[in-house]
Amino acid sequence: MLQSEKNTKKAKIIGKITSNNIALKNAKIELKDLNKVVYTDNSGNFIIDNIPKDVYVCKISKKGYEERGEIIDTVKSINVLNVDLKENQNSYENKDISDDLSNSNFYEIDGKFYYTKTFSLFNVSPDEVSKILHETFGENIKVSTLSKVNKLVVSAERDILENAISIIEDIDKNPKQVKITSQILDISNNLFEELGFDWVYKQNVESQERNSLTAMILNKAGANGVGSTVNIVRQFHNKSDVLSVGINLLEATNDLVVSSVPTLMIASGEEGEFKVTEEVVVGIKTHREDKKDRYSEPIFKEAGLIMKVKPFIKDNDYIILEISLELSDFKFKKNVLNLKDINSGTYNSEGGSKVGRGLTTKVRVKNGDTILLGGLKKSIQQNIESKIPILGDIPIISFFFKNTTKKNENSDMYIKLKVEIDE
């Protein structure tokens, strides 16, 4: 018997794969030089049979466990390889992918085994996943989508299907959400500059100035303004939110109006929007269905503050914010009615215009930080004429039957955003 073992040119490798001395089912054993792959049975045992006697590099792996590499010399006809794998701490939640595949449907074509698995998707559409899988694996994978029930049927060889499962799990994770609390501040013209500060506000900074207001004195600021502001900062520097204290003080003196305090909950990678706008009728659209039936529909245009925010959660609790701001207003031309409302007028073919300004920025903030966006100035200058019809158009005496009202309003718009990851 020993002589026959010595003379034979073929060998086999037998062994057992465990983790903490517990048998691992469906662990993968691969001989790199021969491209030969086998899997362990329910007891963790495996056999690689009918291989040439040689020295091989053997790779042992299983999803959720650290890979091992072993060098084995098959000098004997029967060679033993027992390996204990350590569990990977950073593995996916589903560590039984191979176990699932063992119970999945499979079929054989030209000596190759193809497995089929059905996925229920919760956060992405089947069409999106199908596109990614086809771009990744090409013709090596078959994908069928069931959009109505948000399911996906995938068929491929075992190795490819295991990789596809990892990709699907990764992109179908429930995304974290970002809570964005904002304050829209309408401040009298150049107030912050008159106080002498270029605001750079951050909470929870890693410095001795934690929970204080960081500011840079402008060169053009007056001494009185600078002094008064510095006193405010010194007085309240131990508060958790100095900027809120400053806002409350400005509100008390009617230098500031908090226009709105919206809060948005946005999934990472998605876009949220809020508006503080007004609508004005700018024209009439007439519809005619037949010769008799005709109806009119007003055409509206909106102006005001429109803010779009798209957050991306990064590592170490950092958040990238893509912010787009638009501030617009109507500039009325004339008022044909005798109205005392200075905001009345027209914005249509008879006159008027819409003026606006905007900014787009991308900022990186830490979870819990507060940022202040500014630089959007609002200037309203209107000359609105009110008159009595007919009498207001008669030369010489028209002066007595019409009135011109001037409106001149300048203010700065600032937006305070507090960004928090919702766990």
CSV table of C-alpha atoms in Angstrom, one decimal:
chain,number,residue,atom,x,y,z
A,1,MET,CA,0.0,0.0,0.0
A,2,LEU,CA,2.8,2.4,0.9
A,3,GLN,CA,4.6,1.5,-2.3
A,4,SER,CA,1.5,2.2,-4.5
A,5,GLU,CA,1.1,5.7,-2.8
A,6,LYS,CA,4.7,6.5,-3.6
A,7,ASN,CA,4.5,5.5,-7.2
A,8,THR,CA,1.2,7.2,-8.1
A,9,LYS,CA,1.4,10.6,-9.8
A,10,LYS,CA,-1.9,11.9,-8.5
A,11,ALA,CA,-2.7,13.3,-5.0
A,12,LYS,CA,-5.7,14.5,-3.0
A,13,ILE,CA,-6.1,17.1,-0.2
A,14,ILE,CA,-8.6,16.5,2.5
A,15,GLY,CA,-9.3,18.7,5.5
A,16,LYS,CA,-11.7,20.7,7.6
A,17,ILE,CA,-12.4,24.4,7.9
A,18,THR,CA,-13.5,25.8,11.3
A,19,SER,CA,-13.9,29.0,13.2
A,20,ASN,CA,-13.4,28.9,16.9
A,21,ASN,CA,-13.4,25.1,16.5
A,22,ILE,CA,-16.9,25.2,15.0
A,23,ALA,CA,-17.4,23.7,11.5
A,24,LEU,CA,-17.8,26.2,8.7
A,25,LYS,CA,-20.2,25.2,5.9
A,26,ASN,CA,-19.6,26.5,2.4
A,27,ALA,CA,-16.1,27.8,3.0
A,28,LYS,CA,-14.2,28.3,-0.2
A,29,ILE,CA,-10.9,26.4,-0.8
A,30,GLU,CA,-9.0,27.4,-4.0
A,31,LEU,CA,-5.8,26.1,-5.5
A,32,LYS,CA,-4.5,29.2,-7.2
A,33,ASP,CA,-2.1,27.3,-9.6
A,34,LEU,CA,-4.8,25.0,-10.9
A,35,ASN,CA,-7.8,27.3,-10.8
A,36,LYS,CA,-9.6,24.5,-8.8
A,37,VAL,CA,-12.3,25.5,-6.3
A,38,VAL,CA,-14.2,23.4,-3.8
A,39,TYR,CA,-16.6,24.2,-0.9
A,40,THR,CA,-16.9,22.6,2.5
A,41,ASP,CA,-19.9,20.5,3.4
A,42,ASN,CA,-22.2,20.8,6.4
A,43,SER,CA,-19.5,19.4,8.6
A,44,GLY,CA,-16.8,21.7,7.3
A,45,ASN,CA,-15.0,18.9,5.5
A,46,PHE,CA,-13.7,19.1,1.9
A,47,ILE,CA,-11.8,17.0,-0.6
A,48,ILE,CA,-9.7,18.1,-3.6
A,49,ASP,CA,-9.1,15.0,-5.6
A,50,ASN,CA,-7.1,13.9,-8.6
A,51,ILE,CA,-4.4,16.7,-8.7
A,52,PRO,CA,-0.8,16.4,-9.8
A,53,LYS,CA,1.8,16.0,-7.0
A,54,ASP,CA,3.3,19.5,-6.6
A,55,VAL,CA,3.6,22.5,-4.3
A,56,TYR,CA,0.4,24.6,-4.2
A,57,VAL,CA,-0.7,27.9,-2.8
A,58,CYS,CA,-4.1,27.3,-1.2
A,59,LYS,CA,-6.5,30.1,-0.5
A,60,ILE,CA,-9.3,29.6,2.1
A,61,SER,CA,-12.1,32.2,2.4
A,62,LYS,CA,-15.7,32.7,3.5
A,63,LYS,CA,-17.8,35.8,3.5
A,64,GLY,CA,-17.6,37.4,6.9
A,65,TYR,CA,-14.2,35.8,7.8
A,66,GLU,CA,-10.6,36.7,7.3
A,67,GLU,CA,-8.9,35.0,4.3
A,68,ARG,CA,-6.0,32.5,4.9
A,69,GLY,CA,-3.3,31.4,2.6
A,70,GLU,CA,-1.5,28.1,3.0
A,71,ILE,CA,1.4,26.4,1.1
A,72,ILE,CA,0.9,22.7,0.8
A,73,ASP,CA,3.3,20.1,-0.7
A,74,THR,CA,1.4,17.2,-2.0
A,75,VAL,CA,4.3,14.8,-1.8
A,76,LYS,CA,1.9,12.1,-0.5
A,77,SER,CA,-1.1,10.7,-2.2
A,78,ILE,CA,-3.3,11.9,0.7
A,79,ASN,CA,-2.5,15.2,2.3
A,80,VAL,CA,-4.3,16.8,5.2
A,81,LEU,CA,-5.1,20.6,5.6
A,82,ASN,CA,-7.1,21.9,8.6
A,83,VAL,CA,-7.6,25.6,8.9
A,84,ASP,CA,-9.4,27.8,11.6
A,85,LEU,CA,-10.7,31.1,10.2
A,86,LYS,CA,-11.1,34.3,12.3
A,87,GLU,CA,-14.3,36.2,12.0
A,88,ASN,CA,-14.0,39.5,10.2
A,89,GLN,CA,-15.2,42.4,12.5
A,90,ASN,CA,-16.0,44.6,9.5
A,91,SER,CA,-18.1,42.0,7.7
A,92,TYR,CA,-21.5,42.6,6.3
A,93,GLU,CA,-24.5,42.0,8.4
A,94,ASN,CA,-25.5,39.0,6.3
A,95,LYS,CA,-22.8,36.4,6.9
A,96,ASP,CA,-24.7,33.5,5.5
A,97,ILE,CA,-24.6,34.3,1.8
A,98,SER,CA,-23.1,31.0,0.8
A,99,ASP,CA,-25.6,29.2,3.1
A,100,ASP,CA,-28.4,31.0,1.3
A,101,LEU,CA,-27.0,29.9,-2.1
A,102,SER,CA,-26.9,26.3,-1.0
A,103,ASN,CA,-30.7,26.4,-0.6
A,104,SER,CA,-31.2,28.5,-3.8
A,105,ASN,CA,-32.3,27.1,-7.2
A,106,PHE,CA,-29.5,26.2,-9.5
A,107,TYR,CA,-29.1,24.7,-13.0
A,108,GLU,CA,-26.2,23.3,-15.1
A,109,ILE,CA,-25.1,24.4,-18.5
A,110,ASP,CA,-21.9,23.0,-20.2
A,111,GLY,CA,-20.6,21.8,-16.8
A,112,LYS,CA,-21.1,25.2,-15.1
A,113,PHE,CA,-23.5,25.6,-12.2
A,114,TYR,CA,-25.7,28.7,-12.2
A,115,TYR,CA,-27.6,29.9,-9.1
A,116,THR,CA,-30.7,32.0,-8.9
A,117,LYS,CA,-31.7,34.3,-6.1
A,118,THR,CA,-34.6,36.8,-5.6
A,119,PHE,CA,-34.0,40.1,-3.8
A,120,SER,CA,-36.5,42.4,-2.2
A,121,LEU,CA,-35.3,46.0,-2.4
A,122,PHE,CA,-36.2,48.7,0.1
A,123,ASN,CA,-34.2,51.9,-0.8
A,124,VAL,CA,-33.4,51.7,-4.5
A,125,SER,CA,-35.3,50.7,-7.6
A,126,PRO,CA,-34.8,47.4,-9.4
A,127,ASP,CA,-33.9,49.2,-12.7
A,128,GLU,CA,-31.1,51.1,-11.0
A,129,VAL,CA,-29.6,47.9,-9.5
A,130,SER,CA,-30.0,46.0,-12.8
A,131,LYS,CA,-28.0,48.7,-14.6
A,132,ILE,CA,-25.2,48.6,-12.0
A,133,LEU,CA,-25.0,44.8,-12.2
A,134,HIS,CA,-24.9,44.7,-15.9
A,135,GLU,CA,-22.2,47.4,-16.1
A,136,THR,CA,-20.2,45.5,-13.5
A,137,PHE,CA,-20.5,41.9,-14.7
A,138,GLY,CA,-21.6,42.2,-18.3
A,139,GLU,CA,-22.8,39.0,-19.9
A,140,ASN,CA,-21.8,36.9,-16.9
A,141,ILE,CA,-25.0,37.7,-15.1
A,142,LYS,CA,-28.7,37.6,-15.9
A,143,VAL,CA,-31.1,40.1,-14.1
A,144,SER,CA,-34.9,40.3,-14.2
A,145,THR,CA,-36.7,43.2,-12.6
A,146,LEU,CA,-40.1,43.2,-11.0
A,147,SER,CA,-40.8,47.0,-10.6
A,148,LYS,CA,-44.3,46.7,-9.3
A,149,VAL,CA,-43.2,44.7,-6.2
A,150,ASN,CA,-39.7,46.2,-6.1
A,151,LYS,CA,-37.9,42.8,-6.5
A,152,LEU,CA,-35.0,41.6,-8.5
A,153,VAL,CA,-34.1,38.1,-9.8
A,154,VAL,CA,-30.4,37.4,-10.4
A,155,SER,CA,-28.8,34.4,-12.0
A,156,ALA,CA,-25.1,33.7,-12.2
A,157,GLU,CA,-22.3,31.4,-11.2
A,158,ARG,CA,-21.7,31.1,-7.5
A,159,ASP,CA,-18.6,33.4,-7.3
A,160,ILE,CA,-20.3,36.1,-9.4
A,161,LEU,CA,-23.6,35.8,-7.5
A,162,GLU,CA,-21.8,36.2,-4.1
A,163,ASN,CA,-20.2,39.4,-5.4
A,164,ALA,CA,-23.5,40.6,-6.7
A,165,ILE,CA,-25.1,40.0,-3.3
A,166,SER,CA,-22.5,42.1,-1.6
A,167,ILE,CA,-23.1,45.0,-4.1
A,168,ILE,CA,-26.9,44.8,-3.7
A,169,GLU,CA,-26.6,44.8,0.1
A,170,ASP,CA,-24.2,47.8,0.0
A,171,ILE,CA,-26.4,50.0,-2.3
A,172,ASP,CA,-29.7,49.0,-0.7
A,173,LYS,CA,-28.7,50.1,2.8
A,174,ASN,CA,-31.1,52.4,4.6
A,175,PRO,CA,-29.4,55.8,4.2
A,176,LYS,CA,-28.8,58.0,7.2
A,177,GLN,CA,-30.8,61.2,7.4
A,178,VAL,CA,-29.6,64.8,8.0
A,179,LYS,CA,-31.7,67.2,10.0
A,180,ILE,CA,-31.2,70.8,8.9
A,181,THR,CA,-32.6,73.5,11.1
A,182,SER,CA,-32.5,77.0,9.6
A,183,GLN,CA,-33.2,80.6,10.5
A,184,ILE,CA,-33.8,83.1,7.7
A,185,LEU,CA,-32.7,86.5,9.0
A,186,ASP,CA,-33.7,89.8,7.3
A,187,ILE,CA,-31.3,92.4,8.7
A,188,SER,CA,-31.3,96.2,8.2
A,189,ASN,CA,-28.8,97.4,5.6
A,190,ASN,CA,-25.1,96.7,6.4
A,191,LEU,CA,-25.8,96.2,10.1
A,192,PHE,CA,-23.2,93.5,10.5
A,193,GLU,CA,-20.6,95.5,8.7
A,194,GLU,CA,-21.4,98.6,10.8
A,195,LEU,CA,-20.9,96.5,13.9
A,196,GLY,CA,-17.5,95.7,12.6
A,197,PHE,CA,-17.5,91.9,12.1
A,198,ASP,CA,-17.2,89.5,9.3
A,199,TRP,CA,-19.1,86.6,10.8
A,200,VAL,CA,-17.4,83.2,10.8
A,201,TYR,CA,-19.6,81.1,13.2
A,202,LYS,CA,-19.0,77.6,14.3
A,203,GLN,CA,-20.1,75.5,17.2
A,204,ASN,CA,-18.2,72.7,18.8
A,205,VAL,CA,-14.8,73.8,17.4
A,206,GLU,CA,-11.8,72.0,18.8
A,207,SER,CA,-10.1,75.0,20.4
A,208,GLN,CA,-10.1,77.1,23.5
A,209,GLU,CA,-12.9,79.2,21.8
A,210,ARG,CA,-15.4,76.4,22.0
A,211,ASN,CA,-19.0,77.6,22.0
A,212,SER,CA,-17.8,81.2,21.4
A,213,LEU,CA,-18.2,83.4,18.4
A,214,THR,CA,-15.2,83.6,16.0
A,215,ALA,CA,-15.0,86.9,14.2
A,216,MET,CA,-12.7,89.0,12.2
A,217,ILE,CA,-12.7,92.8,12.6
A,218,LEU,CA,-13.2,94.7,9.4
A,219,ASN,CA,-10.8,97.5,8.6
A,220,LYS,CA,-13.6,99.9,7.8
A,221,ALA,CA,-15.5,99.4,11.0
A,222,GLY,CA,-15.9,102.3,13.3
A,223,ALA,CA,-14.5,102.3,16.8
A,224,ASN,CA,-17.9,102.7,18.5
A,225,GLY,CA,-19.4,99.8,16.6
A,226,VAL,CA,-16.5,97.5,17.2
A,227,GLY,CA,-16.4,98.3,20.9
A,228,SER,CA,-20.1,97.7,21.5
A,229,THR,CA,-20.0,94.4,19.6
A,230,VAL,CA,-16.9,93.2,21.5
A,231,ASN,CA,-18.7,93.9,24.8
A,232,ILE,CA,-21.6,91.8,23.6
A,233,VAL,CA,-19.3,88.9,22.8
A,234,ARG,CA,-17.5,89.1,26.1
A,235,GLN,CA,-20.7,89.3,28.0
A,236,PHE,CA,-22.2,86.1,26.4
A,237,HIS,CA,-19.1,84.1,25.4
A,238,ASN,CA,-19.9,81.3,27.8
A,239,LYS,CA,-23.3,80.7,26.3
A,240,SER,CA,-23.9,77.6,24.1
A,241,ASP,CA,-25.0,79.7,21.1
A,242,VAL,CA,-23.6,83.2,21.1
A,243,LEU,CA,-25.2,83.9,17.7
A,244,SER,CA,-28.7,83.2,19.0
A,245,VAL,CA,-28.1,85.7,21.8
A,246,GLY,CA,-27.0,88.3,19.3
A,247,ILE,CA,-30.0,87.6,17.1
A,248,ASN,CA,-32.4,88.1,20.1
A,249,LEU,CA,-30.7,91.4,20.9
A,250,LEU,CA,-31.1,92.6,17.3
A,251,GLU,CA,-34.8,91.6,17.3
A,252,ALA,CA,-35.4,93.7,20.4
A,253,THR,CA,-34.1,96.8,18.6
A,254,ASN,CA,-36.1,96.0,15.4
A,255,ASP,CA,-32.8,95.8,13.4
A,256,LEU,CA,-33.6,92.2,12.5
A,257,VAL,CA,-36.6,90.1,11.4
A,258,VAL,CA,-36.6,86.3,11.6
A,259,SER,CA,-38.6,85.6,8.5
A,260,SER,CA,-38.9,81.8,8.9
A,261,VAL,CA,-37.6,78.9,10.9
A,262,PRO,CA,-38.0,75.8,8.7
A,263,THR,CA,-36.6,72.3,9.5
A,264,LEU,CA,-35.8,69.7,6.9
A,265,MET,CA,-35.1,66.0,7.3
A,266,ILE,CA,-33.2,64.9,4.2
A,267,ALA,CA,-31.7,61.5,3.3
A,268,SER,CA,-28.0,61.5,2.5
A,269,GLY,CA,-27.5,62.1,-1.2
A,270,GLU,CA,-31.0,63.5,-1.7
A,271,GLU,CA,-32.1,67.1,-2.3
A,272,GLY,CA,-34.4,69.1,0.0
A,273,GLU,CA,-36.0,72.5,-0.8
A,274,PHE,CA,-37.8,75.1,1.1
A,275,LYS,CA,-39.3,78.4,-0.1
A,276,VAL,CA,-40.4,81.7,1.4
A,277,THR,CA,-42.1,83.2,-1.6
A,278,GLU,CA,-45.1,85.2,-2.8
A,279,GLU,CA,-47.0,84.8,-6.1
A,280,VAL,CA,-48.2,87.6,-8.4
A,281,VAL,CA,-50.6,87.3,-11.3
A,282,VAL,CA,-48.6,88.3,-14.4
A,283,GLY,CA,-51.1,87.6,-17.1
A,284,ILE,CA,-54.2,85.7,-18.2
A,285,LYS,CA,-54.3,82.6,-20.3
A,286,THR,CA,-57.4,82.0,-22.3
A,287,HIS,CA,-58.6,78.5,-23.1
A,288,ARG,CA,-61.2,77.7,-25.7
A,289,GLU,CA,-62.6,74.2,-26.0
A,290,ASP,CA,-65.1,75.0,-28.7
A,291,LYS,CA,-66.8,78.0,-30.2
A,292,LYS,CA,-69.0,78.5,-27.2
A,293,ASP,CA,-67.1,77.4,-24.1
A,294,ARG,CA,-64.2,79.7,-23.2
A,295,TYR,CA,-62.5,80.2,-19.8
A,296,SER,CA,-59.6,82.2,-18.5
A,297,GLU,CA,-56.8,81.1,-16.2
A,298,PRO,CA,-54.4,83.4,-14.3
A,299,ILE,CA,-50.7,83.0,-14.8
A,300,PHE,CA,-48.6,83.2,-11.6
A,301,LYS,CA,-45.0,84.0,-11.0
A,302,GLU,CA,-43.3,83.6,-7.6
A,303,ALA,CA,-40.5,85.5,-6.0
A,304,GLY,CA,-38.7,85.3,-2.6
A,305,LEU,CA,-36.2,83.0,-1.1
A,306,ILE,CA,-35.7,79.6,-2.5
A,307,MET,CA,-33.0,77.3,-0.9
A,308,LYS,CA,-32.0,73.9,-2.1
A,309,VAL,CA,-29.7,71.7,0.1
A,310,LYS,CA,-28.2,68.3,-0.7
A,311,PRO,CA,-26.2,66.7,2.1
A,312,PHE,CA,-23.7,63.8,1.8
A,313,ILE,CA,-22.7,62.0,5.0
A,314,LYS,CA,-18.9,61.2,5.0
A,315,ASP,CA,-16.6,59.4,7.4
A,316,ASN,CA,-15.9,60.7,11.0
A,317,ASP,CA,-19.4,62.4,11.2
A,318,TYR,CA,-18.5,65.0,8.5
A,319,ILE,CA,-21.2,66.3,6.2
A,320,ILE,CA,-20.7,67.8,2.7
A,321,LEU,CA,-23.5,70.3,2.0
A,322,GLU,CA,-24.3,71.4,-1.6
A,323,ILE,CA,-26.3,74.6,-1.2
A,324,SER,CA,-28.1,76.7,-3.8
A,325,LEU,CA,-29.7,80.0,-2.8
A,326,GLU,CA,-31.9,82.3,-4.8
A,327,LEU,CA,-33.4,85.6,-3.6
A,328,SER,CA,-35.7,87.5,-5.9
A,329,ASP,CA,-38.4,90.2,-5.8
A,330,PHE,CA,-40.9,92.0,-8.0
A,331,LYS,CA,-40.3,95.5,-9.2
A,332,PHE,CA,-43.7,97.0,-9.9
A,333,LYS,CA,-44.1,99.8,-12.5
A,334,LYS,CA,-47.4,101.5,-11.9
A,335,ASN,CA,-50.8,101.3,-10.1
A,336,VAL,CA,-53.9,102.2,-12.1
A,337,LEU,CA,-56.1,102.1,-9.0
A,338,ASN,CA,-56.2,104.6,-6.2
A,339,LEU,CA,-54.8,102.2,-3.6
A,340,LYS,CA,-52.8,103.2,-0.6
A,341,ASP,CA,-50.9,99.9,-0.5
A,342,ILE,CA,-47.3,100.7,-1.5
A,343,ASN,CA,-46.8,97.1,-2.5
A,344,SER,CA,-49.6,97.1,-5.1
A,345,GLY,CA,-48.8,97.5,-8.8
A,346,THR,CA,-48.4,95.5,-11.9
A,347,TYR,CA,-46.0,92.9,-13.1
A,348,ASN,CA,-47.1,92.0,-16.6
A,349,SER,CA,-47.0,93.2,-20.2
A,350,GLU,CA,-47.9,96.7,-18.9
A,351,GLY,CA,-44.6,97.0,-17.0
A,352,GLY,CA,-42.7,95.7,-14.0
A,353,SER,CA,-39.8,93.2,-13.7
A,354,LYS,CA,-38.4,90.5,-11.5
A,355,VAL,CA,-35.0,91.0,-10.0
A,356,GLY,CA,-33.0,88.3,-8.3
A,357,ARG,CA,-29.6,87.1,-7.2
A,358,GLY,CA,-28.3,83.8,-6.1
A,359,LEU,CA,-25.3,81.8,-4.9
A,360,THR,CA,-24.2,78.2,-5.1
A,361,THR,CA,-21.7,76.8,-2.6
A,362,LYS,CA,-20.3,73.5,-1.2
A,363,VAL,CA,-19.3,73.4,2.5
A,364,ARG,CA,-17.9,70.7,4.8
A,365,VAL,CA,-19.2,70.7,8.3
A,366,LYS,CA,-19.0,68.5,11.4
A,367,ASN,CA,-22.1,66.9,12.8
A,368,GLY,CA,-23.8,69.4,15.1
A,369,ASP,CA,-22.0,72.5,13.6
A,370,THR,CA,-23.8,75.7,12.8
A,371,ILE,CA,-22.9,77.8,9.7
A,372,LEU,CA,-24.0,81.3,8.6
A,373,LEU,CA,-24.5,82.2,5.0
A,374,GLY,CA,-24.8,85.8,3.9
A,375,GLY,CA,-24.1,88.3,1.1
A,376,LEU,CA,-27.5,88.4,-0.4
A,377,LYS,CA,-28.6,92.0,-0.4
A,378,LYS,CA,-32.2,93.0,-1.0
A,379,SER,CA,-32.9,96.5,-2.4
A,380,ILE,CA,-36.4,97.7,-3.3
A,381,GLN,CA,-36.8,101.0,-4.9
A,382,GLN,CA,-40.3,101.8,-6.2
A,383,ASN,CA,-42.1,104.8,-7.7
A,384,ILE,CA,-45.7,103.8,-7.7
A,385,GLU,CA,-48.3,106.2,-9.2
A,386,SER,CA,-51.9,106.1,-7.9
A,387,LYS,CA,-54.5,108.0,-9.8
A,388,ILE,CA,-58.3,108.4,-10.2
A,389,PRO,CA,-59.3,107.0,-13.6
A,390,ILE,CA,-60.0,109.6,-16.4
A,391,LEU,CA,-59.4,112.6,-14.1
A,392,GLY,CA,-55.8,111.6,-13.5
A,393,ASP,CA,-55.1,111.7,-17.2
A,394,ILE,CA,-56.4,115.3,-17.9
A,395,PRO,CA,-53.6,117.7,-18.4
A,396,ILE,CA,-53.0,120.6,-16.0
A,397,ILE,CA,-55.6,119.3,-13.4
A,398,SER,CA,-54.2,115.7,-13.3
A,399,PHE,CA,-51.8,116.8,-10.6
A,400,PHE,CA,-54.7,117.0,-8.2
A,401,PHE,CA,-56.0,113.5,-8.9
A,402,LYS,CA,-52.9,111.4,-8.7
A,403,ASN,CA,-50.2,110.6,-6.2
A,404,THR,CA,-46.7,109.2,-6.5
A,405,THR,CA,-45.4,107.1,-3.7
A,406,LYS,CA,-41.7,106.2,-3.3
A,407,LYS,CA,-40.5,103.1,-1.5
A,408,ASN,CA,-36.8,102.6,-0.7
A,409,GLU,CA,-35.9,99.5,1.3
A,410,ASN,CA,-32.5,97.9,1.7
A,411,SER,CA,-31.7,94.9,3.8
A,412,ASP,CA,-29.3,92.0,4.0
A,413,MET,CA,-30.4,88.4,4.0
A,414,TYR,CA,-28.6,85.9,6.2
A,415,ILE,CA,-29.3,82.2,6.7
A,416,LYS,CA,-28.2,80.3,9.8
A,417,LEU,CA,-28.1,76.5,9.3
A,418,LYS,CA,-27.6,73.9,12.1
A,419,VAL,CA,-26.7,70.5,10.6
A,420,GLU,CA,-27.2,67.2,12.6
A,421,ILE,CA,-27.0,63.5,11.6
A,422,ASP,CA,-30.2,61.7,12.6
A,423,GLU,CA,-29.1,58.4,14.1
